[in-house]
Structures are given as structure tokens and as C-alpha cells.
mmCIF file of C-alpha atoms and ligand atoms in Angstrom:
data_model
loop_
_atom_site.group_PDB
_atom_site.id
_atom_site.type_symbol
_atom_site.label_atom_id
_atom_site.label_comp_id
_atom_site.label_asym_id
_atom_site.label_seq_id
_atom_site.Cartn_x
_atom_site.Cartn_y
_atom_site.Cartn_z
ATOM 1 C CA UNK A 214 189.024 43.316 64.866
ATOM 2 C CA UNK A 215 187.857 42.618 68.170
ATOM 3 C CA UNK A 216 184.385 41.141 68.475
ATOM 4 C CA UNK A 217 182.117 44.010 69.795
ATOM 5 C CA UNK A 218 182.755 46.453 66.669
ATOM 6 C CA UNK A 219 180.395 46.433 64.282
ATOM 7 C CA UNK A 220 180.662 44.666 61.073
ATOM 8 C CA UNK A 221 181.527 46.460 57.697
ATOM 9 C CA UNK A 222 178.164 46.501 56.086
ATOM 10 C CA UNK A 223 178.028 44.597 52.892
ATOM 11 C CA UNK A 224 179.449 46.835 49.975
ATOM 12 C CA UNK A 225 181.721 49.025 52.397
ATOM 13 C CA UNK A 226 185.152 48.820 52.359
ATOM 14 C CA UNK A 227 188.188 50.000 53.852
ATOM 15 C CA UNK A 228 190.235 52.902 52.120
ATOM 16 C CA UNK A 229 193.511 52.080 50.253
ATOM 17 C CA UNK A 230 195.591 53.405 53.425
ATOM 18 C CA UNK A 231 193.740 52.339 56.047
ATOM 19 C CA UNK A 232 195.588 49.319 56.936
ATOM 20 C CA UNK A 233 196.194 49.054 60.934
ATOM 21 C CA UNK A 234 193.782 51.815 62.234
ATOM 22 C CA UNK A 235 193.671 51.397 65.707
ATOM 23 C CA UNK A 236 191.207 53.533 67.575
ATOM 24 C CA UNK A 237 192.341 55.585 70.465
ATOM 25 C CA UNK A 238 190.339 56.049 73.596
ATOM 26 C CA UNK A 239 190.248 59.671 75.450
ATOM 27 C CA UNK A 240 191.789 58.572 78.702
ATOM 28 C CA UNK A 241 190.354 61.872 80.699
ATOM 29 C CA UNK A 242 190.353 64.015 82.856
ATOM 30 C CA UNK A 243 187.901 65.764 80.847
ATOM 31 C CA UNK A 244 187.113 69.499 80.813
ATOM 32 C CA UNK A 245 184.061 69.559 79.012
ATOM 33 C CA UNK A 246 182.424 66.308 78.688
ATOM 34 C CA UNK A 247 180.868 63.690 80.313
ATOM 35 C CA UNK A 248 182.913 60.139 81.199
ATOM 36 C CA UNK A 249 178.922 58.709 79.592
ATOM 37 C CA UNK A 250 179.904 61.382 76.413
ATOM 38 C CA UNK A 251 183.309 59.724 76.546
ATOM 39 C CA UNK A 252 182.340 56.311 76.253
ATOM 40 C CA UNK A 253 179.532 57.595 73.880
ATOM 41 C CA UNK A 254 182.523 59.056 71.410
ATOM 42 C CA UNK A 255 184.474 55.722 71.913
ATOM 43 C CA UNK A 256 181.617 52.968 71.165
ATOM 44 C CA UNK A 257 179.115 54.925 69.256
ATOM 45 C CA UNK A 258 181.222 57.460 67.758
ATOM 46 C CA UNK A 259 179.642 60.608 68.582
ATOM 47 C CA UNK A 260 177.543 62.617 71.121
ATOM 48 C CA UNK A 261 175.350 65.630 71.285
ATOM 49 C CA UNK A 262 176.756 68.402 73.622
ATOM 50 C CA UNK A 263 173.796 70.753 74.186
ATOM 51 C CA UNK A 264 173.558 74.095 75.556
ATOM 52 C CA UNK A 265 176.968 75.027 74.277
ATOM 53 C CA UNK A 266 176.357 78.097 73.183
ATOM 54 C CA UNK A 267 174.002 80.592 73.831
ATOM 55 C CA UNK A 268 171.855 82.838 71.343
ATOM 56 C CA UNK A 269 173.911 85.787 71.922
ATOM 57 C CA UNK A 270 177.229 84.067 71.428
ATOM 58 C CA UNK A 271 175.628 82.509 67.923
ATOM 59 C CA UNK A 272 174.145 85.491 66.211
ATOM 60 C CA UNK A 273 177.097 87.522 65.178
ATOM 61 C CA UNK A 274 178.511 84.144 63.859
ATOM 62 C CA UNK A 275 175.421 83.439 62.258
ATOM 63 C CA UNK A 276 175.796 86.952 60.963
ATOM 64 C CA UNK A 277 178.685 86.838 59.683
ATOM 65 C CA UNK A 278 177.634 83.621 57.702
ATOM 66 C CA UNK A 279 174.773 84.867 56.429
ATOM 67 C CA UNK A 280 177.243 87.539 54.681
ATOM 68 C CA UNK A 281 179.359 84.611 53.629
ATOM 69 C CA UNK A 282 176.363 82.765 52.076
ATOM 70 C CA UNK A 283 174.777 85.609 49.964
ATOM 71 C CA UNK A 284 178.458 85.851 48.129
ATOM 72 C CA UNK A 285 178.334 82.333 47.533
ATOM 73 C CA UNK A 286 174.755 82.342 46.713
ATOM 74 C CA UNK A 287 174.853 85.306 44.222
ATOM 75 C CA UNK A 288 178.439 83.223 42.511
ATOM 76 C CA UNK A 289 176.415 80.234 41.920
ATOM 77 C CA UNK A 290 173.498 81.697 40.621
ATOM 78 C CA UNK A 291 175.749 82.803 37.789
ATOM 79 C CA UNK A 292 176.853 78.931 37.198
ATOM 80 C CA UNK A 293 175.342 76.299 35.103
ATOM 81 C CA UNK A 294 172.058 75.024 37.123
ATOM 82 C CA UNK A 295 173.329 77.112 39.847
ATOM 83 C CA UNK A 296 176.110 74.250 40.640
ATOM 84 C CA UNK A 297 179.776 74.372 41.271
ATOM 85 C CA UNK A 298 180.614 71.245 42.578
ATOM 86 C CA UNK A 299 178.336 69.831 45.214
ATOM 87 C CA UNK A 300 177.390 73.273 45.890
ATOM 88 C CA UNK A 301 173.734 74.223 44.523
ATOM 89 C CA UNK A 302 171.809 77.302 44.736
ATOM 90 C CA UNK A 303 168.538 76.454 46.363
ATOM 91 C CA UNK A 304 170.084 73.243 47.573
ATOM 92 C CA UNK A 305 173.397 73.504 49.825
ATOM 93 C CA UNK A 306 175.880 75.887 50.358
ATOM 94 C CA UNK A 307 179.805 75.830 52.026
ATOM 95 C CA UNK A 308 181.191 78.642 53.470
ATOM 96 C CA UNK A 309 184.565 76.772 53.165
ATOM 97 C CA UNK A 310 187.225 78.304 55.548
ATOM 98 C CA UNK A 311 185.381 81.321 57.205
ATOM 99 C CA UNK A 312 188.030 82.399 59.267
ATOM 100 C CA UNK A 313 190.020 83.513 56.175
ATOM 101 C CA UNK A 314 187.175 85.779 55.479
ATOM 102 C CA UNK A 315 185.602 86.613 58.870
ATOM 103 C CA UNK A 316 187.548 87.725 62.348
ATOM 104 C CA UNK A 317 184.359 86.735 63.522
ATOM 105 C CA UNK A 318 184.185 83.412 62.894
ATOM 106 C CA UNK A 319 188.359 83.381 63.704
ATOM 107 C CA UNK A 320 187.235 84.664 66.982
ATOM 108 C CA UNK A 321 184.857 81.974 67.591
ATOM 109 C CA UNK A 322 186.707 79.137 66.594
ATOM 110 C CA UNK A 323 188.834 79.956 70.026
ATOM 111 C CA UNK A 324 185.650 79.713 72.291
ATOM 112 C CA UNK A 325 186.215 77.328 75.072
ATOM 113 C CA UNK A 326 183.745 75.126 74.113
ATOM 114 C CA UNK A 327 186.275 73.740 71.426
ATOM 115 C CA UNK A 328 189.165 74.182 73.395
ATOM 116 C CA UNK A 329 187.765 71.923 76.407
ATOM 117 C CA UNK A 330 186.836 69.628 73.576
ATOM 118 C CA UNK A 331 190.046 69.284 71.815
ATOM 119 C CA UNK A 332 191.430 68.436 75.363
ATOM 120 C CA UNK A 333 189.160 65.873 76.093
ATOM 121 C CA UNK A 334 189.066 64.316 73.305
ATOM 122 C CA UNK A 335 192.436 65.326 70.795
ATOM 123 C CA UNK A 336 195.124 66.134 73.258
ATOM 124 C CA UNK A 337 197.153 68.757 74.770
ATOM 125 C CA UNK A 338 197.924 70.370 71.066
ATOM 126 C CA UNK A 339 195.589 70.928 68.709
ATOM 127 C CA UNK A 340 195.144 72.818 65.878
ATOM 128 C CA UNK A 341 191.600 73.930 63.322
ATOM 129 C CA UNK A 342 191.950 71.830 60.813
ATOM 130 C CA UNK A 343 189.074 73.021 58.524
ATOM 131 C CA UNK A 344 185.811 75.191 58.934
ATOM 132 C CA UNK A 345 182.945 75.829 56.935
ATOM 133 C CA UNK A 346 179.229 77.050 57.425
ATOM 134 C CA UNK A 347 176.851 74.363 55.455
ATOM 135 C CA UNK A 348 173.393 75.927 54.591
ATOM 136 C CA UNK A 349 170.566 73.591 53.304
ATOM 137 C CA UNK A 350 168.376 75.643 51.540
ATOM 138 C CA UNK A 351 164.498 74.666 50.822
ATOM 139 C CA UNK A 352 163.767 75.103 47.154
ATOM 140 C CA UNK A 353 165.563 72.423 46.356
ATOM 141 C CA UNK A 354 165.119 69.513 49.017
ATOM 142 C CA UNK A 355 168.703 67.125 48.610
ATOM 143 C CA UNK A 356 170.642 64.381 50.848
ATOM 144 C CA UNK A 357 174.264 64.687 51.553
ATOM 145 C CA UNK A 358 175.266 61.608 51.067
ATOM 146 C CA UNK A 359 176.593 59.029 53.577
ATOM 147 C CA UNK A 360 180.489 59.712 54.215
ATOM 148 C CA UNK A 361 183.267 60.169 56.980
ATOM 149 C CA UNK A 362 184.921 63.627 57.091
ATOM 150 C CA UNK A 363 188.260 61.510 56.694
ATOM 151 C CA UNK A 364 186.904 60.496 52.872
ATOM 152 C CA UNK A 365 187.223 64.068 51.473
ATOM 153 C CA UNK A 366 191.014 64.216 52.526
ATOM 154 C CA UNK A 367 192.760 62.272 54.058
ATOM 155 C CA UNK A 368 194.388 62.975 56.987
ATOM 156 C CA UNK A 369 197.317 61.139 59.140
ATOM 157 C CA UNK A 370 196.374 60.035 62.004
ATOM 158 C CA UNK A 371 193.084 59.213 60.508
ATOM 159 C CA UNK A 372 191.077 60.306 64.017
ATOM 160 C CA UNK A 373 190.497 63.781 64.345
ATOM 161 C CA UNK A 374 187.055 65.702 65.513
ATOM 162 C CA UNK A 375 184.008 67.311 63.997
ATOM 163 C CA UNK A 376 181.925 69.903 65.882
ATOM 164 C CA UNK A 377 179.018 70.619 63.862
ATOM 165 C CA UNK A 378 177.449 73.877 65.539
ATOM 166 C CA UNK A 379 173.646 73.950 65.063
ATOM 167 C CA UNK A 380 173.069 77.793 64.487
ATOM 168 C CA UNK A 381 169.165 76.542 63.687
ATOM 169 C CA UNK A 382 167.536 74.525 65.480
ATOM 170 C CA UNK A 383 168.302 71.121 63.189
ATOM 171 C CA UNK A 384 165.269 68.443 62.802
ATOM 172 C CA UNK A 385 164.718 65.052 60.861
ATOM 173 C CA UNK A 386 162.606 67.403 58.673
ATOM 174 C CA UNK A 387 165.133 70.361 57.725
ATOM 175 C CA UNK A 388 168.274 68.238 57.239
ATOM 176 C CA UNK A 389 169.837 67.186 60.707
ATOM 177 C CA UNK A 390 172.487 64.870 60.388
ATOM 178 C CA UNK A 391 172.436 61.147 60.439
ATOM 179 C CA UNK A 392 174.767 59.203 62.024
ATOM 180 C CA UNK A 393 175.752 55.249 61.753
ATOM 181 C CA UNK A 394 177.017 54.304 65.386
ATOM 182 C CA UNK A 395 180.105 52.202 65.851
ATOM 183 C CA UNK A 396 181.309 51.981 62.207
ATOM 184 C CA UNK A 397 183.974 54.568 63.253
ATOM 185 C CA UNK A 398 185.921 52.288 64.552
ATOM 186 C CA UNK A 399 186.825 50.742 61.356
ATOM 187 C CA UNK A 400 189.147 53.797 60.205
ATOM 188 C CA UNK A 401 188.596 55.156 56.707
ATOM 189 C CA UNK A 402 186.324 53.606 54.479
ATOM 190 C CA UNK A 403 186.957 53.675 50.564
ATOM 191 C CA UNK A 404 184.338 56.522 48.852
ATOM 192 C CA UNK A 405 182.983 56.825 45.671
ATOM 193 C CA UNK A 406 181.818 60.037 43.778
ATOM 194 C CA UNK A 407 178.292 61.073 43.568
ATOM 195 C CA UNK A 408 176.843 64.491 42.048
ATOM 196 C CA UNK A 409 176.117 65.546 45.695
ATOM 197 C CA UNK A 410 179.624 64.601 47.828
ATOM 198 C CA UNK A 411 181.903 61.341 48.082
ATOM 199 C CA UNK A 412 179.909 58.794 49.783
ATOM 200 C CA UNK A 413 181.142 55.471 51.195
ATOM 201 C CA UNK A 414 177.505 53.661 52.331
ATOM 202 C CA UNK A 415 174.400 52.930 50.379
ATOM 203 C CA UNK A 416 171.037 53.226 52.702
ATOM 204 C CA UNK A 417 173.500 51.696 56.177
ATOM 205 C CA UNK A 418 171.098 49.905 58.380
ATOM 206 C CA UNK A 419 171.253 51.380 62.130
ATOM 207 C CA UNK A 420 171.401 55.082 60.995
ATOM 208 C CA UNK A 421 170.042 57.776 63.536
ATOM 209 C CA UNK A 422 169.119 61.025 63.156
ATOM 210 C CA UNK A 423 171.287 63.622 65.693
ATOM 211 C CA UNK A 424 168.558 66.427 66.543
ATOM 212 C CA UNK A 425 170.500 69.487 67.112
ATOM 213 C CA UNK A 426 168.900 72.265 69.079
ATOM 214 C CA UNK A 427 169.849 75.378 68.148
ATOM 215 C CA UNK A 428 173.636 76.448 70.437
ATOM 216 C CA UNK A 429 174.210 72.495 70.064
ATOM 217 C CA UNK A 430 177.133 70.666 68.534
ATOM 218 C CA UNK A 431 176.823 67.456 67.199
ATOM 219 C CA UNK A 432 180.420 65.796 68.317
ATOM 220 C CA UNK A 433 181.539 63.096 66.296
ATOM 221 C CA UNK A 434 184.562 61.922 64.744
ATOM 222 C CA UNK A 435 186.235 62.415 61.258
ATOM 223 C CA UNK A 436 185.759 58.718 60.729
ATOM 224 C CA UNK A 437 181.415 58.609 62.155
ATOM 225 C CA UNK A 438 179.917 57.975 59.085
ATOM 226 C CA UNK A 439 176.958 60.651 58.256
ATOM 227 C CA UNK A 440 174.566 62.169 56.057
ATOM 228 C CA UNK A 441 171.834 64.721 56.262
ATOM 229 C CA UNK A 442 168.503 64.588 55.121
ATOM 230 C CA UNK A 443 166.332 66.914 52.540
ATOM 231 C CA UNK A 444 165.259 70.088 54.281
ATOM 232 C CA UNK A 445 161.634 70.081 53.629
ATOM 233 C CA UNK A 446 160.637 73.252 55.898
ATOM 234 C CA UNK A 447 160.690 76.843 54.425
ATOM 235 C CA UNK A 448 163.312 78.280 55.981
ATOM 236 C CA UNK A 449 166.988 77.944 56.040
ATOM 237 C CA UNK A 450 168.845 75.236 58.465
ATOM 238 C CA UNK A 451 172.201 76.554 58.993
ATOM 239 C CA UNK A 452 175.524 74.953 60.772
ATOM 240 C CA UNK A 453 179.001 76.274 61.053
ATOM 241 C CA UNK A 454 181.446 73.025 61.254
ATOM 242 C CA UNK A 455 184.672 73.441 63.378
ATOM 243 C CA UNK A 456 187.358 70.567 62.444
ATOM 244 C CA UNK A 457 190.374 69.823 65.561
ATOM 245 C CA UNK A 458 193.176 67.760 64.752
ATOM 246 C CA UNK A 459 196.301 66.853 66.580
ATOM 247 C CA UNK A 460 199.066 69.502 66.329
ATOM 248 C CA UNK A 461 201.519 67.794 63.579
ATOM 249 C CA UNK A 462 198.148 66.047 61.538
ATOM 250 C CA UNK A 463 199.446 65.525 57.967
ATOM 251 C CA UNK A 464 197.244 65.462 54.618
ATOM 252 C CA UNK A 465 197.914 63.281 51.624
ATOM 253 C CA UNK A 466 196.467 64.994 48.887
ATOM 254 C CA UNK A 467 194.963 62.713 46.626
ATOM 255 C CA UNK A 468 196.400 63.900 43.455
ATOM 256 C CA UNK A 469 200.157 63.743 44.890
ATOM 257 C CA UNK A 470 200.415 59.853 45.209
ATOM 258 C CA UNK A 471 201.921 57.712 47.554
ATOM 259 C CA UNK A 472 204.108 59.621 50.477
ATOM 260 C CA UNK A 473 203.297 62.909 49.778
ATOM 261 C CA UNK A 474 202.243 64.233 52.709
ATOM 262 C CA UNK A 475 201.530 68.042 53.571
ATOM 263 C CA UNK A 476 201.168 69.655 57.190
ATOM 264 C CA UNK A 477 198.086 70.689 58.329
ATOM 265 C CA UNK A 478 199.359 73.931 59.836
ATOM 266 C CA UNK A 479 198.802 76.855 57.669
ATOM 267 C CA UNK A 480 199.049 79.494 59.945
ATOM 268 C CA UNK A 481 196.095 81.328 58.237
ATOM 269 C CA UNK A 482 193.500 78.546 59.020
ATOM 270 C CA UNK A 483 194.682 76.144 60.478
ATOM 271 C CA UNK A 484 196.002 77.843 63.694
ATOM 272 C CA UNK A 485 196.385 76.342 67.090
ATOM 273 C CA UNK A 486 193.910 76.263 69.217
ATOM 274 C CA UNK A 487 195.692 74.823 72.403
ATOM 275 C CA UNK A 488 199.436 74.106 73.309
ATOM 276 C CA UNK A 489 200.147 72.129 76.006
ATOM 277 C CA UNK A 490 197.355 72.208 77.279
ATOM 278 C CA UNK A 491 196.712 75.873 77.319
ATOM 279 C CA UNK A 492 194.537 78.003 75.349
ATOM 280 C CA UNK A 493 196.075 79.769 72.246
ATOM 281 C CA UNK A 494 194.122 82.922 70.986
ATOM 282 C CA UNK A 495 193.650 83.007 67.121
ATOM 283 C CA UNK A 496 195.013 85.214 64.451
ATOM 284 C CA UNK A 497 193.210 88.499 65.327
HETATM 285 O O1 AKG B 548 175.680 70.075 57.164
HETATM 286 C C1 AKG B 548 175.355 69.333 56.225
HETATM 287 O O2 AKG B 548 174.244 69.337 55.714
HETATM 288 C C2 AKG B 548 176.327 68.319 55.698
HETATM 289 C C3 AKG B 548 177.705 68.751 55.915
HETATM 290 C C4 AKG B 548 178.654 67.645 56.106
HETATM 291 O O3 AKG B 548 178.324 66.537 56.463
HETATM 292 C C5 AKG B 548 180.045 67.940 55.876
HETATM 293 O O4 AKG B 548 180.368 69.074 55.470
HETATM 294 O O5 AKG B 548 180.864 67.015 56.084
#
């Protein structure tokens, strides 16, 4: 491990397959970014990209969430506590894979915005690998707890990209996310169940919060550990995620042991975004 990445922090520790991870730089030219948001996404493992989308591009997303949300809502209000999962009514909710649901969201999972970013920072073929809106509710405050996106499932290779869309403006005070710079560069970290998500660090020194205007996207990577705070206002903080991975990413689902491996290309949801460069419309 070469000298200027961060130590493991004590209690952290790599994941069972994550034996030779070996980080790989964006080499550029880039369509979207910055080479300072380049170098940002190499040493600190993320970047905020503001301005990306405007208000009018965001509502009928936001609208279409919304709908999304009051089905979830109204399921887990008929669940024990109002839980299913780490799902909690009052607390958090996922609109897990929108674009099954919504041409809406299908629609804006194409937008430029992540097709310059999948160039710049994935490659010439990318597909979505996963979307979901996440709404932190107020009546009942909670942390997500600290994790990479690569400790849910785990995906081969191990370095793929978040865009986490602020469709609210997203503060320290409503539940912005956290980020711990640098650790990324590590690869997968082992994670342990909690009531509220898998989580890999306990209380990480260096942590910063990400403030997220609202048309933002916080850009980090599946393996920038991150967390978000208790939203303690009285409205709603809402964010539509929008995963990229490299065009022939493979999953190991946990339960299937050692080699199973399954393609990350259902054509439903996980459609390409760019070939070769060039933009690929979704599934209508
Ligand atoms: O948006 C949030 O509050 C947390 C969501 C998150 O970190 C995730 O879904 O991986």
C-alpha cells in the first residue's frame, strides 16, 4: 500500500474478497468534470458537481418519486413499527429501482449529466447498475450508518460510481451525506449488520459532511465510505441515487458462495447507458 493512502482505521477491515484491489485513475479527456474533480475522485474519493440539473429538469423526477414514496409509505405503515428492513415509516424510505416503475425516472437516468460522467470517470461502456430515491423523513430523526455502496453487494471490479442527486437542498441538519476521504482506496471493507444498514466504520475520524444544493450530485465512488446524518428539519430531504458500472460488472450474491457470479445487465434496469463512447437511450 503505497505510503500516501490513508491508514485502515483501527477496527476496519478489508472484505473477504478484497485481496489485490488496485485503484484505477480516470486518465481523461473528460466531458464533464474538472482535471481538480478528477484528482478530487482519485485522492479523496469523491466530489460535488453542482448546478447539474436545473429545477425544471428535477421536478417531474421528484414527482414521480413522490408517487413512488407514498406506495412505500402507505406498505410500511401496515408493518410491524412501520419497518421492513432498514426501511421505516417516519424514518427512511428506498424507492429501490425506479426505472422499473417510472419512464420518468428511466428517462432521466439517460441525461447527459451521467453519461459525461460515466465517460470520465467509468469508461467508454457503461451500464445503470442500481437506482433508488432515499427519503429521510422527520418524525423519526435516524443515521445511516457508515458503509461503501460495494458492502451491500458486491460487485466485480469492485470500483464503480455513485451519483447521489440532491432533489432538496441537503444540509448537516436534514441528513446530507458524510463522507471519509481517501479510505476508498483500500477496496471493500468487511461490514457488519446493524438495524439501520450494513456498516463497516464506528464514529471514522476525518468524516465531512457533502452539502448538496438542491440540482447537485454528490460523486463518489462505490468504495467512499458514507453515512448521513438525522434529519432534524420538518420537511422531507429527498435524493434519487443513480449507480454506473462498467459494461460486463459482475455480482456475487452473497448467499451463492464462492464463484458464483451473476451479470449486472438485466436489460430492465440495468441498461446501458453508453457504448463506445456514445450515448445509448433507455428502455422507453
Ligand atoms: O440518502 C441517504 O440518506 C443514504 C443512502 C445511502 O447512503 C445509500 O443508499 O447507499
Amino acid at each position: 500500500m503505497a505510503a500516501d493512502i490513508a491508514p485502515l482505521p483501527d477496527g476496519a477491515a478489508l472484505h473477504e474478497r478484497n485481496r489485490s484491489f488496485e485503484w484505477t485513475a480516470p486518465a481523461g479527456p473528460y466531458r464533464r468534470i474538472t482535471s481538480a474533480q478528477a484528482q478530487a475522485w482519485t485522492e479523496q474519493g469523491y466530489f460535488l458537481l453542482e448546478g447539474a440539473f436545473d429545477p425544471a429538469e428535477l421536478a417531474p423526477v421528484t414527482d414521480a418519486l413522490d408517487e413512488l414514496d407514498a406506495r412505500v409509505t402507505a406498505f410500511l405503515k401496515t408493518q410491524p413499527d412501520g419497518k421492513l428492513m432498514i426501511a421505516e415509516d417516519g424514518n427512511i424510505t428506498f424507492m429501490t429501482h425506479a426505472v422499473l416503475q417510472s419512464p420518468t425516472a428511466r428517462a432521466f437516468c439517460g441525461h447527459e449529466v451521467f453519461q459525461d460522467l460515466g465517460h470520465d470517470l467509468i469508461g467508454p461502456d457503461v451500464r445503470l447498475y442500481w437506482d433508488q430515491g432515499v427519503y429521510k423523513k422527520p418524525e423519526k430523526p435516524g443515521t445511516f450508518p457508515w458503509h461503501q455502496d460495494n458492502g451491500y453487494t458486491y460487485v466485480h471490479p469492485q470500483q464503480y460510481l455513485t451519483c447521489w442527486v440532491a432533489l432538496t437542498d441537503a444540509t448537516t441538519s436534514n441528513g446530507c451525506p458524510w463522507v471519509v476521504p481517501g479510505l476508498h482506496r483500500h477496496g471493500t471493507l468487511a461490514h457488519w449488520t446493524t438495524d439501520a444498514g450494513f456498516q463497516c466504520l464506528d464514529d471514522p475520524e476525518g468524516a465531512v459532511p457533502v452539502e448538496a444544493p438542491a440540482g447537485s450530485v454528490v460523486v463518489f465512488s462505490s468504495l467512499t465510505p458514507h453515512a448521513t446524518g438525522p434529519n432534524t428539519t420538518e420537511a422531507v430531504r429527498k435524493s434519487y441515487i443513480v449507480q454506473l458500472a462498467p459494461d460486463g460488472a459482475v455480482i456475487h450474491p452473497a448467499q451463492s458462495g464462492d464463484g458464483a457470479q451473476v451479470p449486472a445487465a438485466d436489460p430492465n434496469r440495468q441498461f446501458p447507458i453508453l457504448s463506445g463512447g456514445r450515448a445509448v437511450a433507455p428502455p422507453a
